[in-house]
């Protein structure tokens, strides 16, 4: 059974001061936090989080680094309740959290600084969440600090790189897809399924891919009710959500890249309404698909998505018997 996290915080984002470029860095080993003191956190190699999402080493108010799930579908970073209590941070109010099924309030915590290495990401009031949505990690790294920068994720080495876009080296051998920025932070690219043009949202914070009803209708696909076999649970900022309508996408074209064998869960999800995409065929591509590539990069200065694929520019999810 898969567990997903669908999350978007729409608070106005701001540009932050740049810093030194960072190399592709592993997140701290989760096991180290079980024995280390707050002053003795060790960096070490690690795999992704329990749900297959990439984890970044992030320092909060000069302490850490801590393990933050990289979430390109959230426009604000988030702290776990455990981390807030550990750092002795005080709440300063509340804000709305938009998830797959609706809106729920969350406490806001004043954070003086957030860093990836020497690179400053932001320093403002961040939402605090708890529960399965974070899968035991210390927070979510949203895209609020990515303006003018490029985020690169190496799925083979399980590390990330964040650096100013203008200083980033060219990604030779990677496929490039041009997109557009919406809401100042959300990169939307175009794809095609059976000749139908599709909006594609790259969401590294979700382990499951989602399709809206407009895509299902456009493809005239069979949608089956798999209450016993074809369902999963999505843990959001609110209650858990049962996903019980699935569609199988045999082939998706993204520029010159071909993605095969996608299982997407279909519904009139709040997140599509929030982004104004409920009437347009749209697919949210989660880590169930993205992790099958060798690497992913999003350039927030140029609104481009880069994919490092296998040799034949094809990849896809693994089919299970």
PDB file of C-alpha atoms in Angstrom:
ATOM      1  CA  UNK A   1       0.000   0.000   0.000  1.00  0.00           C
ATOM      2  CA  UNK A   2       1.381   3.377  -0.964  1.00  0.00           C
ATOM      3  CA  UNK A   3       1.202   6.510   1.140  1.00  0.00           C
ATOM      4  CA  UNK A   4       1.025   9.921  -0.493  1.00  0.00           C
ATOM      5  CA  UNK A   5       1.342  13.494   0.602  1.00  0.00           C
ATOM      6  CA  UNK A   6      -0.413  16.217  -1.341  1.00  0.00           C
ATOM      7  CA  UNK A   7       0.245  19.665  -0.067  1.00  0.00           C
ATOM      8  CA  UNK A   8       0.345  23.277  -1.206  1.00  0.00           C
ATOM      9  CA  UNK A   9       0.685  26.407   0.895  1.00  0.00           C
ATOM     10  CA  UNK A  10      -0.243  29.543  -0.983  1.00  0.00           C
ATOM     11  CA  UNK A  11       1.340  32.428   0.875  1.00  0.00           C
ATOM     12  CA  UNK A  12       3.076  35.203  -1.033  1.00  0.00           C
ATOM     13  CA  UNK A  13       6.684  34.207  -1.778  1.00  0.00           C
ATOM     14  CA  UNK A  14       9.577  36.657  -1.797  1.00  0.00           C
ATOM     15  CA  UNK A  15      13.049  36.724  -3.301  1.00  0.00           C
ATOM     16  CA  UNK A  16      15.863  36.128  -0.840  1.00  0.00           C
ATOM     17  CA  UNK A  17      19.525  37.027  -0.870  1.00  0.00           C
ATOM     18  CA  UNK A  18      21.793  34.594  -2.681  1.00  0.00           C
ATOM     19  CA  UNK A  19      24.726  32.773  -1.212  1.00  0.00           C
ATOM     20  CA  UNK A  20      27.510  30.449  -2.146  1.00  0.00           C
ATOM     21  CA  UNK A  21      26.586  27.637  -4.515  1.00  0.00           C
ATOM     22  CA  UNK A  22      26.211  24.231  -2.892  1.00  0.00           C
ATOM     23  CA  UNK A  23      27.311  20.870  -4.247  1.00  0.00           C
ATOM     24  CA  UNK A  24      25.052  17.828  -4.437  1.00  0.00           C
ATOM     25  CA  UNK A  25      24.793  16.992  -0.739  1.00  0.00           C
ATOM     26  CA  UNK A  26      23.279  14.064   1.150  1.00  0.00           C
ATOM     27  CA  UNK A  27      20.858  14.632   3.997  1.00  0.00           C
ATOM     28  CA  UNK A  28      21.900  13.632   7.522  1.00  0.00           C
ATOM     29  CA  UNK A  29      21.398   9.981   8.371  1.00  0.00           C
ATOM     30  CA  UNK A  30      18.092   9.648  10.228  1.00  0.00           C
ATOM     31  CA  UNK A  31      19.630   7.103  12.612  1.00  0.00           C
ATOM     32  CA  UNK A  32      22.156   9.698  13.787  1.00  0.00           C
ATOM     33  CA  UNK A  33      19.363  11.705  15.399  1.00  0.00           C
ATOM     34  CA  UNK A  34      18.476   8.847  17.703  1.00  0.00           C
ATOM     35  CA  UNK A  35      21.813   9.087  19.570  1.00  0.00           C
ATOM     36  CA  UNK A  36      23.273  12.527  18.820  1.00  0.00           C
ATOM     37  CA  UNK A  37      22.765  15.651  20.903  1.00  0.00           C
ATOM     38  CA  UNK A  38      21.455  18.812  19.204  1.00  0.00           C
ATOM     39  CA  UNK A  39      25.053  20.103  19.091  1.00  0.00           C
ATOM     40  CA  UNK A  40      26.392  16.914  17.495  1.00  0.00           C
ATOM     41  CA  UNK A  41      24.396  16.228  14.338  1.00  0.00           C
ATOM     42  CA  UNK A  42      26.573  14.360  11.861  1.00  0.00           C
ATOM     43  CA  UNK A  43      26.287  14.490   8.106  1.00  0.00           C
ATOM     44  CA  UNK A  44      26.237  11.129   6.441  1.00  0.00           C
ATOM     45  CA  UNK A  45      24.928   9.313   3.395  1.00  0.00           C
ATOM     46  CA  UNK A  46      21.252   8.419   3.407  1.00  0.00           C
ATOM     47  CA  UNK A  47      18.583   7.130   1.124  1.00  0.00           C
ATOM     48  CA  UNK A  48      15.349   8.965   0.456  1.00  0.00           C
ATOM     49  CA  UNK A  49      12.599   9.189   3.045  1.00  0.00           C
ATOM     50  CA  UNK A  50      10.314   6.270   3.886  1.00  0.00           C
ATOM     51  CA  UNK A  51       7.993   7.099   0.997  1.00  0.00           C
ATOM     52  CA  UNK A  52      10.711   7.450  -1.639  1.00  0.00           C
ATOM     53  CA  UNK A  53      10.962  11.255  -1.565  1.00  0.00           C
ATOM     54  CA  UNK A  54      14.290  13.112  -1.705  1.00  0.00           C
ATOM     55  CA  UNK A  55      15.532  14.592   1.587  1.00  0.00           C
ATOM     56  CA  UNK A  56      17.711  17.715   1.896  1.00  0.00           C
ATOM     57  CA  UNK A  57      20.015  18.890   4.723  1.00  0.00           C
ATOM     58  CA  UNK A  58      18.545  22.180   5.992  1.00  0.00           C
ATOM     59  CA  UNK A  59      19.719  24.338   8.902  1.00  0.00           C
ATOM     60  CA  UNK A  60      17.170  26.290  10.947  1.00  0.00           C
ATOM     61  CA  UNK A  61      18.279  29.371  12.884  1.00  0.00           C
ATOM     62  CA  UNK A  62      21.881  28.190  12.603  1.00  0.00           C
ATOM     63  CA  UNK A  63      21.171  24.751  14.063  1.00  0.00           C
ATOM     64  CA  UNK A  64      21.196  21.392  12.319  1.00  0.00           C
ATOM     65  CA  UNK A  65      21.262  20.407   9.534  1.00  0.00           C
ATOM     66  CA  UNK A  66      17.909  18.691   9.693  1.00  0.00           C
ATOM     67  CA  UNK A  67      16.118  16.392   7.268  1.00  0.00           C
ATOM     68  CA  UNK A  68      13.598  18.232   5.041  1.00  0.00           C
ATOM     69  CA  UNK A  69      11.589  16.504   2.311  1.00  0.00           C
ATOM     70  CA  UNK A  70      12.093  18.320  -1.012  1.00  0.00           C
ATOM     71  CA  UNK A  71       8.603  19.362  -2.121  1.00  0.00           C
ATOM     72  CA  UNK A  72       8.252  21.129  -5.472  1.00  0.00           C
ATOM     73  CA  UNK A  73       4.474  21.175  -5.023  1.00  0.00           C
ATOM     74  CA  UNK A  74       4.547  23.399  -1.919  1.00  0.00           C
ATOM     75  CA  UNK A  75       5.242  27.108  -2.139  1.00  0.00           C
ATOM     76  CA  UNK A  76       6.180  27.338   1.553  1.00  0.00           C
ATOM     77  CA  UNK A  77       8.584  25.346   3.655  1.00  0.00           C
ATOM     78  CA  UNK A  78       7.170  23.620   6.734  1.00  0.00           C
ATOM     79  CA  UNK A  79       8.529  22.637  10.151  1.00  0.00           C
ATOM     80  CA  UNK A  80       7.477  19.558  12.090  1.00  0.00           C
ATOM     81  CA  UNK A  81       6.013  20.025  15.548  1.00  0.00           C
ATOM     82  CA  UNK A  82       8.865  17.937  16.985  1.00  0.00           C
ATOM     83  CA  UNK A  83      11.474  20.255  15.452  1.00  0.00           C
ATOM     84  CA  UNK A  84       9.650  23.369  16.663  1.00  0.00           C
ATOM     85  CA  UNK A  85       9.631  21.987  20.190  1.00  0.00           C
ATOM     86  CA  UNK A  86      13.274  20.918  19.937  1.00  0.00           C
ATOM     87  CA  UNK A  87      14.376  24.405  18.901  1.00  0.00           C
ATOM     88  CA  UNK A  88      12.090  26.136  21.383  1.00  0.00           C
ATOM     89  CA  UNK A  89      10.300  28.192  18.718  1.00  0.00           C
ATOM     90  CA  UNK A  90       7.098  30.064  19.501  1.00  0.00           C
ATOM     91  CA  UNK A  91       3.979  30.199  17.350  1.00  0.00           C
ATOM     92  CA  UNK A  92       2.934  33.621  16.100  1.00  0.00           C
ATOM     93  CA  UNK A  93      -0.460  32.997  14.539  1.00  0.00           C
ATOM     94  CA  UNK A  94      -2.083  30.641  12.060  1.00  0.00           C
ATOM     95  CA  UNK A  95      -2.512  30.252   8.315  1.00  0.00           C
ATOM     96  CA  UNK A  96      -4.424  28.111   5.843  1.00  0.00           C
ATOM     97  CA  UNK A  97      -2.953  24.903   4.446  1.00  0.00           C
ATOM     98  CA  UNK A  98      -4.372  23.687   1.140  1.00  0.00           C
ATOM     99  CA  UNK A  99      -4.211  19.935   0.633  1.00  0.00           C
ATOM    100  CA  UNK A 100      -5.645  17.440  -1.809  1.00  0.00           C
ATOM    101  CA  UNK A 101      -9.095  17.494  -0.210  1.00  0.00           C
ATOM    102  CA  UNK A 102      -9.517  20.989   1.218  1.00  0.00           C
ATOM    103  CA  UNK A 103      -8.268  23.688   3.557  1.00  0.00           C
ATOM    104  CA  UNK A 104      -7.216  23.408   7.195  1.00  0.00           C
ATOM    105  CA  UNK A 105      -5.531  25.850   9.612  1.00  0.00           C
ATOM    106  CA  UNK A 106      -1.943  25.423  10.808  1.00  0.00           C
ATOM    107  CA  UNK A 107       0.093  27.324  13.412  1.00  0.00           C
ATOM    108  CA  UNK A 108       2.777  29.689  12.089  1.00  0.00           C
ATOM    109  CA  UNK A 109       6.259  29.764  13.608  1.00  0.00           C
ATOM    110  CA  UNK A 110       8.703  32.667  13.287  1.00  0.00           C
ATOM    111  CA  UNK A 111      12.000  31.467  11.761  1.00  0.00           C
ATOM    112  CA  UNK A 112      14.977  33.819  11.554  1.00  0.00           C
ATOM    113  CA  UNK A 113      16.927  31.828   8.961  1.00  0.00           C
ATOM    114  CA  UNK A 114      16.733  28.748   6.784  1.00  0.00           C
ATOM    115  CA  UNK A 115      19.895  27.582   4.980  1.00  0.00           C
ATOM    116  CA  UNK A 116      21.062  24.896   2.590  1.00  0.00           C
ATOM    117  CA  UNK A 117      24.782  24.990   3.320  1.00  0.00           C
ATOM    118  CA  UNK A 118      25.711  28.656   2.938  1.00  0.00           C
ATOM    119  CA  UNK A 119      22.738  29.377   0.680  1.00  0.00           C
ATOM    120  CA  UNK A 120      20.025  31.441   2.409  1.00  0.00           C
ATOM    121  CA  UNK A 121      16.530  30.238   1.584  1.00  0.00           C
ATOM    122  CA  UNK A 122      14.228  32.402   3.680  1.00  0.00           C
ATOM    123  CA  UNK A 123      13.527  33.751   7.138  1.00  0.00           C
ATOM    124  CA  UNK A 124       9.881  34.281   7.884  1.00  0.00           C
ATOM    125  CA  UNK A 125       6.807  32.710   9.474  1.00  0.00           C
ATOM    126  CA  UNK A 126       6.478  29.056   8.445  1.00  0.00           C
ATOM    127  CA  UNK A 127       3.598  26.628   9.034  1.00  0.00           C
ATOM    128  CA  UNK A 128       4.000  23.838  11.571  1.00  0.00           C
ATOM    129  CA  UNK A 129       2.595  20.383  10.826  1.00  0.00           C
ATOM    130  CA  UNK A 130       2.617  17.014  12.512  1.00  0.00           C
ATOM    131  CA  UNK A 131       1.606  13.440  11.739  1.00  0.00           C
ATOM    132  CA  UNK A 132       2.006  11.071   8.813  1.00  0.00           C
ATOM    133  CA  UNK A 133       2.281  13.880   6.264  1.00  0.00           C
ATOM    134  CA  UNK A 134       5.980  14.275   7.219  1.00  0.00           C
ATOM    135  CA  UNK A 135       6.728  10.554   7.605  1.00  0.00           C
ATOM    136  CA  UNK A 136       8.886  11.250  10.645  1.00  0.00           C
ATOM    137  CA  UNK A 137      11.094  13.881   8.963  1.00  0.00           C
ATOM    138  CA  UNK A 138      11.844  17.354  10.330  1.00  0.00           C
ATOM    139  CA  UNK A 139      10.094  19.418   7.675  1.00  0.00           C
ATOM    140  CA  UNK A 140       9.245  20.120   4.046  1.00  0.00           C
ATOM    141  CA  UNK A 141      11.472  22.232   1.813  1.00  0.00           C
ATOM    142  CA  UNK A 142       9.119  24.212  -0.412  1.00  0.00           C
ATOM    143  CA  UNK A 143       9.986  26.429  -3.359  1.00  0.00           C
ATOM    144  CA  UNK A 144       9.632  29.751  -1.536  1.00  0.00           C
ATOM    145  CA  UNK A 145      13.414  30.183  -1.579  1.00  0.00           C
ATOM    146  CA  UNK A 146      13.998  28.945  -5.146  1.00  0.00           C
ATOM    147  CA  UNK A 147      13.327  32.110  -7.110  1.00  0.00           C
ATOM    148  CA  UNK A 148      16.250  32.741  -9.467  1.00  0.00           C
ATOM    149  CA  UNK A 149      17.783  29.383  -8.604  1.00  0.00           C
ATOM    150  CA  UNK A 150      18.042  25.870  -9.951  1.00  0.00           C
ATOM    151  CA  UNK A 151      17.133  22.817  -7.913  1.00  0.00           C
ATOM    152  CA  UNK A 152      18.800  19.589  -9.046  1.00  0.00           C
ATOM    153  CA  UNK A 153      18.001  16.162  -7.601  1.00  0.00           C
ATOM    154  CA  UNK A 154      20.206  13.139  -8.224  1.00  0.00           C
ATOM    155  CA  UNK A 155      18.041  10.071  -7.668  1.00  0.00           C
ATOM    156  CA  UNK A 156      20.949   7.669  -8.065  1.00  0.00           C
ATOM    157  CA  UNK A 157      23.101   9.369  -5.416  1.00  0.00           C
ATOM    158  CA  UNK A 158      20.126  10.535  -3.319  1.00  0.00           C
ATOM    159  CA  UNK A 159      21.370  14.094  -2.972  1.00  0.00           C
ATOM    160  CA  UNK A 160      20.386  17.582  -4.094  1.00  0.00           C
ATOM    161  CA  UNK A 161      22.027  20.764  -5.342  1.00  0.00           C
ATOM    162  CA  UNK A 162      20.633  24.297  -5.055  1.00  0.00           C
ATOM    163  CA  UNK A 163      22.442  27.176  -6.697  1.00  0.00           C
ATOM    164  CA  UNK A 164      21.803  30.457  -8.536  1.00  0.00           C
ATOM    165  CA  UNK A 165      20.497  29.677 -11.992  1.00  0.00           C
ATOM    166  CA  UNK A 166      22.959  31.993 -13.739  1.00  0.00           C
ATOM    167  CA  UNK A 167      25.897  30.218 -12.114  1.00  0.00           C
ATOM    168  CA  UNK A 168      24.652  26.691 -12.738  1.00  0.00           C
ATOM    169  CA  UNK A 169      26.621  24.620 -15.207  1.00  0.00           C
ATOM    170  CA  UNK A 170      24.874  23.286 -18.279  1.00  0.00           C
ATOM    171  CA  UNK A 171      23.329  19.861 -17.834  1.00  0.00           C
ATOM    172  CA  UNK A 172      24.815  18.067 -20.816  1.00  0.00           C
ATOM    173  CA  UNK A 173      22.987  14.959 -21.872  1.00  0.00           C
ATOM    174  CA  UNK A 174      19.809  15.946 -20.009  1.00  0.00           C
ATOM    175  CA  UNK A 175      16.493  16.457 -21.795  1.00  0.00           C
ATOM    176  CA  UNK A 176      15.078  19.982 -21.388  1.00  0.00           C
ATOM    177  CA  UNK A 177      11.394  20.913 -21.389  1.00  0.00           C
ATOM    178  CA  UNK A 178      10.323  24.541 -21.343  1.00  0.00           C
ATOM    179  CA  UNK A 179       7.371  25.499 -19.200  1.00  0.00           C
ATOM    180  CA  UNK A 180       5.750  28.481 -17.570  1.00  0.00           C
ATOM    181  CA  UNK A 181       5.603  29.868 -14.054  1.00  0.00           C
ATOM    182  CA  UNK A 182       2.221  30.148 -12.400  1.00  0.00           C
ATOM    183  CA  UNK A 183       1.557  31.807  -9.056  1.00  0.00           C
ATOM    184  CA  UNK A 184       5.185  32.946  -9.158  1.00  0.00           C
ATOM    185  CA  UNK A 185       6.566  29.527  -8.196  1.00  0.00           C
ATOM    186  CA  UNK A 186       4.719  26.619  -9.812  1.00  0.00           C
ATOM    187  CA  UNK A 187       6.434  25.365 -12.979  1.00  0.00           C
ATOM    188  CA  UNK A 188       3.903  23.874 -15.420  1.00  0.00           C
ATOM    189  CA  UNK A 189       5.136  21.987 -18.482  1.00  0.00           C
ATOM    190  CA  UNK A 190       3.217  20.476 -21.366  1.00  0.00           C
ATOM    191  CA  UNK A 191       2.978  16.833 -22.358  1.00  0.00           C
ATOM    192  CA  UNK A 192       0.848  14.640 -24.568  1.00  0.00           C
ATOM    193  CA  UNK A 193      -1.093  11.409 -24.039  1.00  0.00           C
ATOM    194  CA  UNK A 194      -2.650   9.791 -27.109  1.00  0.00           C
ATOM    195  CA  UNK A 195      -2.596  13.161 -28.865  1.00  0.00           C
ATOM    196  CA  UNK A 196      -4.228  14.990 -25.943  1.00  0.00           C
ATOM    197  CA  UNK A 197      -2.264  17.957 -24.623  1.00  0.00           C
ATOM    198  CA  UNK A 198      -1.782  17.715 -20.875  1.00  0.00           C
ATOM    199  CA  UNK A 199      -0.605  20.138 -18.180  1.00  0.00           C
ATOM    200  CA  UNK A 200       2.092  18.467 -16.089  1.00  0.00           C
ATOM    201  CA  UNK A 201       2.859  19.449 -12.498  1.00  0.00           C
ATOM    202  CA  UNK A 202       6.148  18.089 -11.133  1.00  0.00           C
ATOM    203  CA  UNK A 203       5.527  17.278  -7.461  1.00  0.00           C
ATOM    204  CA  UNK A 204       8.431  15.658  -5.614  1.00  0.00           C
ATOM    205  CA  UNK A 205       6.476  15.878  -2.368  1.00  0.00           C
ATOM    206  CA  UNK A 206       3.931  13.295  -3.522  1.00  0.00           C
ATOM    207  CA  UNK A 207       4.693   9.612  -3.934  1.00  0.00           C
ATOM    208  CA  UNK A 208       1.566   9.145  -6.055  1.00  0.00           C
ATOM    209  CA  UNK A 209       0.510  10.614  -9.403  1.00  0.00           C
ATOM    210  CA  UNK A 210      -2.906  12.284  -9.703  1.00  0.00           C
ATOM    211  CA  UNK A 211      -5.126  13.022 -12.708  1.00  0.00           C
ATOM    212  CA  UNK A 212      -8.101  15.340 -12.822  1.00  0.00           C
ATOM    213  CA  UNK A 213     -11.478  14.443 -14.274  1.00  0.00           C
ATOM    214  CA  UNK A 214     -10.823  16.585 -17.336  1.00  0.00           C
ATOM    215  CA  UNK A 215      -7.908  14.338 -18.298  1.00  0.00           C
ATOM    216  CA  UNK A 216      -9.947  11.198 -17.754  1.00  0.00           C
ATOM    217  CA  UNK A 217     -12.759  12.562 -19.889  1.00  0.00           C
ATOM    218  CA  UNK A 218     -10.394  13.729 -22.629  1.00  0.00           C
ATOM    219  CA  UNK A 219      -8.800  10.313 -22.882  1.00  0.00           C
ATOM    220  CA  UNK A 220     -12.147   8.496 -22.582  1.00  0.00           C
ATOM    221  CA  UNK A 221     -10.273   6.074 -20.322  1.00  0.00           C
ATOM    222  CA  UNK A 222     -11.729   3.319 -18.302  1.00  0.00           C
ATOM    223  CA  UNK A 223     -11.891   4.283 -14.647  1.00  0.00           C
ATOM    224  CA  UNK A 224     -12.338   1.284 -12.396  1.00  0.00           C
ATOM    225  CA  UNK A 225     -13.481   1.196  -8.810  1.00  0.00           C
ATOM    226  CA  UNK A 226     -10.866  -0.972  -7.110  1.00  0.00           C
ATOM    227  CA  UNK A 227     -12.072  -0.891  -3.555  1.00  0.00           C
ATOM    228  CA  UNK A 228     -10.230  -4.124  -2.749  1.00  0.00           C
ATOM    229  CA  UNK A 229      -7.151  -4.024  -4.986  1.00  0.00           C
ATOM    230  CA  UNK A 230      -6.646  -0.613  -6.547  1.00  0.00           C
ATOM    231  CA  UNK A 231      -6.545   1.873  -3.717  1.00  0.00           C
ATOM    232  CA  UNK A 232      -4.066   3.829  -1.666  1.00  0.00           C
ATOM    233  CA  UNK A 233      -4.145   6.261   1.248  1.00  0.00           C
ATOM    234  CA  UNK A 234      -3.011   9.875   0.969  1.00  0.00           C
ATOM    235  CA  UNK A 235      -1.931  11.536   4.198  1.00  0.00           C
ATOM    236  CA  UNK A 236      -2.526  15.258   3.873  1.00  0.00           C
ATOM    237  CA  UNK A 237      -2.396  18.185   6.243  1.00  0.00           C
ATOM    238  CA  UNK A 238      -5.868  17.150   7.368  1.00  0.00           C
ATOM    239  CA  UNK A 239      -7.482  13.721   7.372  1.00  0.00           C
ATOM    240  CA  UNK A 240      -6.389  10.709   5.372  1.00  0.00           C
ATOM    241  CA  UNK A 241      -7.951  10.368   1.924  1.00  0.00           C
ATOM    242  CA  UNK A 242      -8.785   7.072   0.238  1.00  0.00           C
ATOM    243  CA  UNK A 243      -7.941   7.065  -3.469  1.00  0.00           C
ATOM    244  CA  UNK A 244     -10.025   4.415  -5.185  1.00  0.00           C
ATOM    245  CA  UNK A 245     -10.279   5.378  -8.860  1.00  0.00           C
ATOM    246  CA  UNK A 246      -7.273   4.655 -11.023  1.00  0.00           C
ATOM    247  CA  UNK A 247      -6.388   5.052 -14.676  1.00  0.00           C
ATOM    248  CA  UNK A 248      -3.494   3.461 -16.517  1.00  0.00           C
ATOM    249  CA  UNK A 249      -1.477   5.663 -18.870  1.00  0.00           C
ATOM    250  CA  UNK A 250       0.614   3.541 -21.188  1.00  0.00           C
ATOM    251  CA  UNK A 251       2.694   6.352 -22.687  1.00  0.00           C
ATOM    252  CA  UNK A 252       3.246  10.026 -21.840  1.00  0.00           C
ATOM    253  CA  UNK A 253       5.406  12.302 -23.988  1.00  0.00           C
ATOM    254  CA  UNK A 254       7.263  15.187 -22.317  1.00  0.00           C
ATOM    255  CA  UNK A 255       9.240  16.916 -25.038  1.00  0.00           C
ATOM    256  CA  UNK A 256      11.641  14.277 -26.325  1.00  0.00           C
ATOM    257  CA  UNK A 257      11.204  12.125 -23.233  1.00  0.00           C
ATOM    258  CA  UNK A 258       8.787   9.225 -23.129  1.00  0.00           C
ATOM    259  CA  UNK A 259       7.350   8.013 -19.826  1.00  0.00           C
ATOM    260  CA  UNK A 260       5.582   4.666 -19.737  1.00  0.00           C
ATOM    261  CA  UNK A 261       3.205   2.743 -17.518  1.00  0.00           C
ATOM    262  CA  UNK A 262       1.805   5.426 -15.207  1.00  0.00           C
ATOM    263  CA  UNK A 263      -0.936   4.607 -12.739  1.00  0.00           C
ATOM    264  CA  UNK A 264      -2.696   7.827 -11.791  1.00  0.00           C
ATOM    265  CA  UNK A 265      -5.519   8.257  -9.299  1.00  0.00           C
ATOM    266  CA  UNK A 266      -8.418  10.282 -10.677  1.00  0.00           C
ATOM    267  CA  UNK A 267     -10.619  12.771  -8.915  1.00  0.00           C
ATOM    268  CA  UNK A 268     -11.932  16.289  -8.524  1.00  0.00           C
ATOM    269  CA  UNK A 269      -9.137  17.105  -6.095  1.00  0.00           C
ATOM    270  CA  UNK A 270      -9.120  20.455  -4.336  1.00  0.00           C
ATOM    271  CA  UNK A 271      -5.536  21.056  -5.383  1.00  0.00           C
ATOM    272  CA  UNK A 272      -6.511  21.262  -9.079  1.00  0.00           C
ATOM    273  CA  UNK A 273      -9.294  23.707  -8.269  1.00  0.00           C
ATOM    274  CA  UNK A 274      -6.879  25.814  -6.253  1.00  0.00           C
ATOM    275  CA  UNK A 275      -4.493  26.054  -9.184  1.00  0.00           C
ATOM    276  CA  UNK A 276      -7.294  26.829 -11.641  1.00  0.00           C
ATOM    277  CA  UNK A 277      -6.623  23.665 -13.634  1.00  0.00           C
ATOM    278  CA  UNK A 278      -9.806  21.694 -12.998  1.00  0.00           C
ATOM    279  CA  UNK A 279     -11.123  22.354 -16.539  1.00  0.00           C
ATOM    280  CA  UNK A 280      -7.865  21.540 -18.344  1.00  0.00           C
ATOM    281  CA  UNK A 281      -6.470  17.991 -18.692  1.00  0.00           C
ATOM    282  CA  UNK A 282      -3.837  17.900 -15.961  1.00  0.00           C
ATOM    283  CA  UNK A 283      -1.554  15.291 -14.453  1.00  0.00           C
ATOM    284  CA  UNK A 284       0.345  15.735 -11.200  1.00  0.00           C
ATOM    285  CA  UNK A 285       3.483  13.629 -11.631  1.00  0.00           C
ATOM    286  CA  UNK A 286       4.701  12.215  -8.326  1.00  0.00           C
ATOM    287  CA  UNK A 287       7.772  10.356  -7.177  1.00  0.00           C
ATOM    288  CA  UNK A 288       6.305   7.016  -8.263  1.00  0.00           C
ATOM    289  CA  UNK A 289       7.210   8.168 -11.780  1.00  0.00           C
ATOM    290  CA  UNK A 290      10.000  10.705 -11.251  1.00  0.00           C
ATOM    291  CA  UNK A 291      12.200   8.369  -9.209  1.00  0.00           C
ATOM    292  CA  UNK A 292      12.515   6.053 -12.205  1.00  0.00           C
ATOM    293  CA  UNK A 293      14.605   8.715 -13.958  1.00  0.00           C
ATOM    294  CA  UNK A 294      18.254   9.213 -13.028  1.00  0.00           C
ATOM    295  CA  UNK A 295      17.826  12.860 -12.119  1.00  0.00           C
ATOM    296  CA  UNK A 296      15.516  15.879 -12.179  1.00  0.00           C
ATOM    297  CA  UNK A 297      16.296  19.593 -12.231  1.00  0.00           C
ATOM    298  CA  UNK A 298      13.937  22.581 -12.142  1.00  0.00           C
ATOM    299  CA  UNK A 299      15.237  26.002 -13.142  1.00  0.00           C
ATOM    300  CA  UNK A 300      13.031  28.617 -11.494  1.00  0.00           C
ATOM    301  CA  UNK A 301      14.746  31.471 -13.346  1.00  0.00           C
ATOM    302  CA  UNK A 302      14.071  30.043 -16.810  1.00  0.00           C
ATOM    303  CA  UNK A 303      10.936  27.984 -16.007  1.00  0.00           C
ATOM    304  CA  UNK A 304      12.489  24.834 -17.429  1.00  0.00           C
ATOM    305  CA  UNK A 305      12.467  21.215 -16.307  1.00  0.00           C
ATOM    306  CA  UNK A 306      15.430  18.937 -17.014  1.00  0.00           C
ATOM    307  CA  UNK A 307      15.366  15.140 -16.922  1.00  0.00           C
ATOM    308  CA  UNK A 308      18.323  12.803 -16.870  1.00  0.00           C
ATOM    309  CA  UNK A 309      16.943   9.583 -18.282  1.00  0.00           C
ATOM    310  CA  UNK A 310      18.306   6.224 -19.267  1.00  0.00           C
ATOM    311  CA  UNK A 311      20.134   5.888 -22.538  1.00  0.00           C
ATOM    312  CA  UNK A 312      17.045   5.832 -24.778  1.00  0.00           C
ATOM    313  CA  UNK A 313      15.214   8.811 -23.217  1.00  0.00           C
ATOM    314  CA  UNK A 314      12.543   6.515 -21.852  1.00  0.00           C
ATOM    315  CA  UNK A 315      11.608   5.613 -18.341  1.00  0.00           C
ATOM    316  CA  UNK A 316       8.565   4.503 -16.454  1.00  0.00           C
ATOM    317  CA  UNK A 317       7.124   3.000 -13.352  1.00  0.00           C
ATOM    318  CA  UNK A 318       7.776  -0.601 -12.524  1.00  0.00           C
ATOM    319  CA  UNK A 319       4.840  -2.853 -13.199  1.00  0.00           C
ATOM    320  CA  UNK A 320       3.841  -5.205 -10.379  1.00  0.00           C
ATOM    321  CA  UNK A 321       2.333  -8.617 -10.900  1.00  0.00           C
TER     322      UNK A 321
END
